[in-house]
C-alpha positions as CSV (number, residue, x, y, z in Angstrom):
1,X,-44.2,-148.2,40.5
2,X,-40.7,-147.2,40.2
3,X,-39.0,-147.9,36.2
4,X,-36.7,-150.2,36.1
5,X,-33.5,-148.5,33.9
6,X,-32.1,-152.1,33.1
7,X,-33.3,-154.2,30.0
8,X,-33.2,-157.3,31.9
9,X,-34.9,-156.2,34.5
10,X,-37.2,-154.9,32.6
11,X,-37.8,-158.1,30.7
12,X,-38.6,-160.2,33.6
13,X,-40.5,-157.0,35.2
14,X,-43.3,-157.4,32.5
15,X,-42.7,-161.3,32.4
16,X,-43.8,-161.4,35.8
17,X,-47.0,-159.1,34.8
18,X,-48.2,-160.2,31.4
19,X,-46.8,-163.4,30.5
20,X,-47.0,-165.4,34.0
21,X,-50.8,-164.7,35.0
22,X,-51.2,-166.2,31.0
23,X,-49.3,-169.1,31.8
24,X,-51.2,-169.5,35.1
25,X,-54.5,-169.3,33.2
26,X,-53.9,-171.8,31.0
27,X,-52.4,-174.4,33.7
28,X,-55.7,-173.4,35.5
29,X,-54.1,-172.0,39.0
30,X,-53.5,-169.4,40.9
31,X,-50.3,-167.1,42.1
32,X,-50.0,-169.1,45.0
33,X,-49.6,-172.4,43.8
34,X,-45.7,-171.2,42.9
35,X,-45.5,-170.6,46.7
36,X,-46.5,-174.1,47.5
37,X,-45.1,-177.4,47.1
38,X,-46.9,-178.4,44.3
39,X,-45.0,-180.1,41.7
40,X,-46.6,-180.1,37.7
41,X,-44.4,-183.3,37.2
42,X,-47.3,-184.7,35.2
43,X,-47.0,-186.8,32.3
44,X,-45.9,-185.0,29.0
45,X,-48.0,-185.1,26.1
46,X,-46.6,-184.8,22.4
47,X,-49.2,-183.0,19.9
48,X,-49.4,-183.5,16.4
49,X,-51.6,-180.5,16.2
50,X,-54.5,-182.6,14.3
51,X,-56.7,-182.7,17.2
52,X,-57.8,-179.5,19.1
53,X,-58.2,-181.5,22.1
54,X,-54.9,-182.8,21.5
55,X,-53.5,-179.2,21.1
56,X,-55.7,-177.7,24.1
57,X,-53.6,-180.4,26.6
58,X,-50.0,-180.0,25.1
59,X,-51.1,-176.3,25.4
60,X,-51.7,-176.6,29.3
61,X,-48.5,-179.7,29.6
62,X,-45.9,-176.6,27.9
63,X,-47.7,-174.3,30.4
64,X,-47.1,-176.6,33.5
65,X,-43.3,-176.9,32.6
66,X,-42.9,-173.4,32.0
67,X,-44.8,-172.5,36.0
68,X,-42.1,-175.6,37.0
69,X,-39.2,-173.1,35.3
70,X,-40.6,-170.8,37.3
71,X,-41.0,-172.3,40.5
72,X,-37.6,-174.1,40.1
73,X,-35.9,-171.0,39.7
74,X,-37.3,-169.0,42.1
75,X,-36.4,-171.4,45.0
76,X,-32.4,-171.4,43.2
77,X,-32.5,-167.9,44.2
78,X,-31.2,-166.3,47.5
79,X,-34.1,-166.2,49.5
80,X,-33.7,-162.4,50.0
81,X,-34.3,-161.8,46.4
82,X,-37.2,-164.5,46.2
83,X,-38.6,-163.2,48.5
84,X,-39.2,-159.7,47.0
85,X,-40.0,-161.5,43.9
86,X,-42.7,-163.3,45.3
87,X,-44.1,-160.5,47.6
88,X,-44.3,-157.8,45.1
89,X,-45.5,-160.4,41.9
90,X,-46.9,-163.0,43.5
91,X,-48.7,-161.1,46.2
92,X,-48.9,-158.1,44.8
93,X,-47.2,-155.8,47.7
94,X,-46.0,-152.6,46.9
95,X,-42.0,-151.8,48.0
96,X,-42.9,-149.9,51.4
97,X,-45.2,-153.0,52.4
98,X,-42.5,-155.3,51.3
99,X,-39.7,-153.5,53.2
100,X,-41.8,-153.9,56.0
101,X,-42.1,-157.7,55.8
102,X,-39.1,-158.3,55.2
103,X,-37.5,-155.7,57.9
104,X,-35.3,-153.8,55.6
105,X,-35.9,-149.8,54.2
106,X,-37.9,-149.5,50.9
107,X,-34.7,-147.7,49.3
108,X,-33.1,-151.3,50.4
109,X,-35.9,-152.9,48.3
110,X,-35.9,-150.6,45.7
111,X,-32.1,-151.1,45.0
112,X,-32.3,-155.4,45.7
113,X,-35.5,-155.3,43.1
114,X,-33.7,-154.9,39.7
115,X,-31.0,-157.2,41.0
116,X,-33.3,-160.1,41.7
117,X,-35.0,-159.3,38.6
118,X,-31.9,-159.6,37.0
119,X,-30.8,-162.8,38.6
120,X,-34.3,-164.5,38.2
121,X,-34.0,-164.2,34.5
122,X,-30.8,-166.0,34.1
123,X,-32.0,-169.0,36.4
124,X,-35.2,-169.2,34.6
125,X,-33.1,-169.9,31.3
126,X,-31.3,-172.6,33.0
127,X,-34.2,-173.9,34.3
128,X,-36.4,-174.2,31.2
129,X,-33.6,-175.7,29.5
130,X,-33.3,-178.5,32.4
131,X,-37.1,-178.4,32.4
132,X,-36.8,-179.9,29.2
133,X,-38.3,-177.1,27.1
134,X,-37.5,-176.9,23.4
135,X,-34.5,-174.6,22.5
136,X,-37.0,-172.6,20.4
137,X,-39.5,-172.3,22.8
138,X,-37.2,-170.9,25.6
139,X,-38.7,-167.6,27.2
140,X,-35.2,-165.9,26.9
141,X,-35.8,-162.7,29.6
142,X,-32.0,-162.2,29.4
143,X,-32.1,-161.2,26.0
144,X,-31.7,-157.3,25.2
145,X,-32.1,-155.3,21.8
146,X,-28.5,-154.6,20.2
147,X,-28.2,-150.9,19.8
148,X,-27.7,-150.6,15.2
């Protein structure tokens, strides 16, 4: 897989490997429920962390909101850019089958990737935030280290 050179990209680039297929565990789904219409709209649950069953449930409630974050800003995106998102992380295509779907050259993919990356991270921001998602509990993929 080719490196990303840009933090950002970078940030949602292992978001997208580590962190989603965690969240998608714990909601108890699959990749391609973030390419259907189902909605995770269901009702919150506050925890006060004294029952484990009561943790377990707010645990999968935060994960549902974050997959909506997800889902919500994915379909914000162009759909050019969604659509590599979803091909390569979602499916799981590598660029040269993805330039192929999509009818463009894998140099064209290669050079849209970072930019989608990019542009995925700052939705997702905006999204958790009108997701209703804690301030503090905001997967920030926009941030980058400050150089000392």
């Amino acid at each position: 897989m080719t490196r990303l050179k840009d933090e950002i990209a970078n940030n949602t680039h292992r978001f997208f490997i580590n962190k989603l297929p965690e969240l998608l565990a714990l909601a108890g789904c699959h990749e391609d429920v973030l390419l259907s219409g189902r909605d995770f709209s269901e009702p919150k649950v506050n925890s006060s962390k004294k029952n484990s069953a009561e943790t377990i449930v707010f645990r999968v409630d935060s994960a549902r909101i974050m997959l909506d974050s997800v889902k919500d800003a994915l379909y914000s995106m162009d759909e050019t850019y969604r659509k590599i998102i979803q091909l390569c992380y979602l499916s799981n295509l590598r660029n040269f089958e993805i330039a192929g779907r999509l009818g463009y050259s894998e140099r064209t993919v290669n050079n849209y990737k970072p930019i989608a990356l990019k542009t995925f991270a700052v939705r997702f921001v905006a999204m958790q935030l009108s997701n209703g998602i804690d301030e503090k509990n905001i997967i920030d993929l926009t941030k980058t280290k400050e150089v000392a």
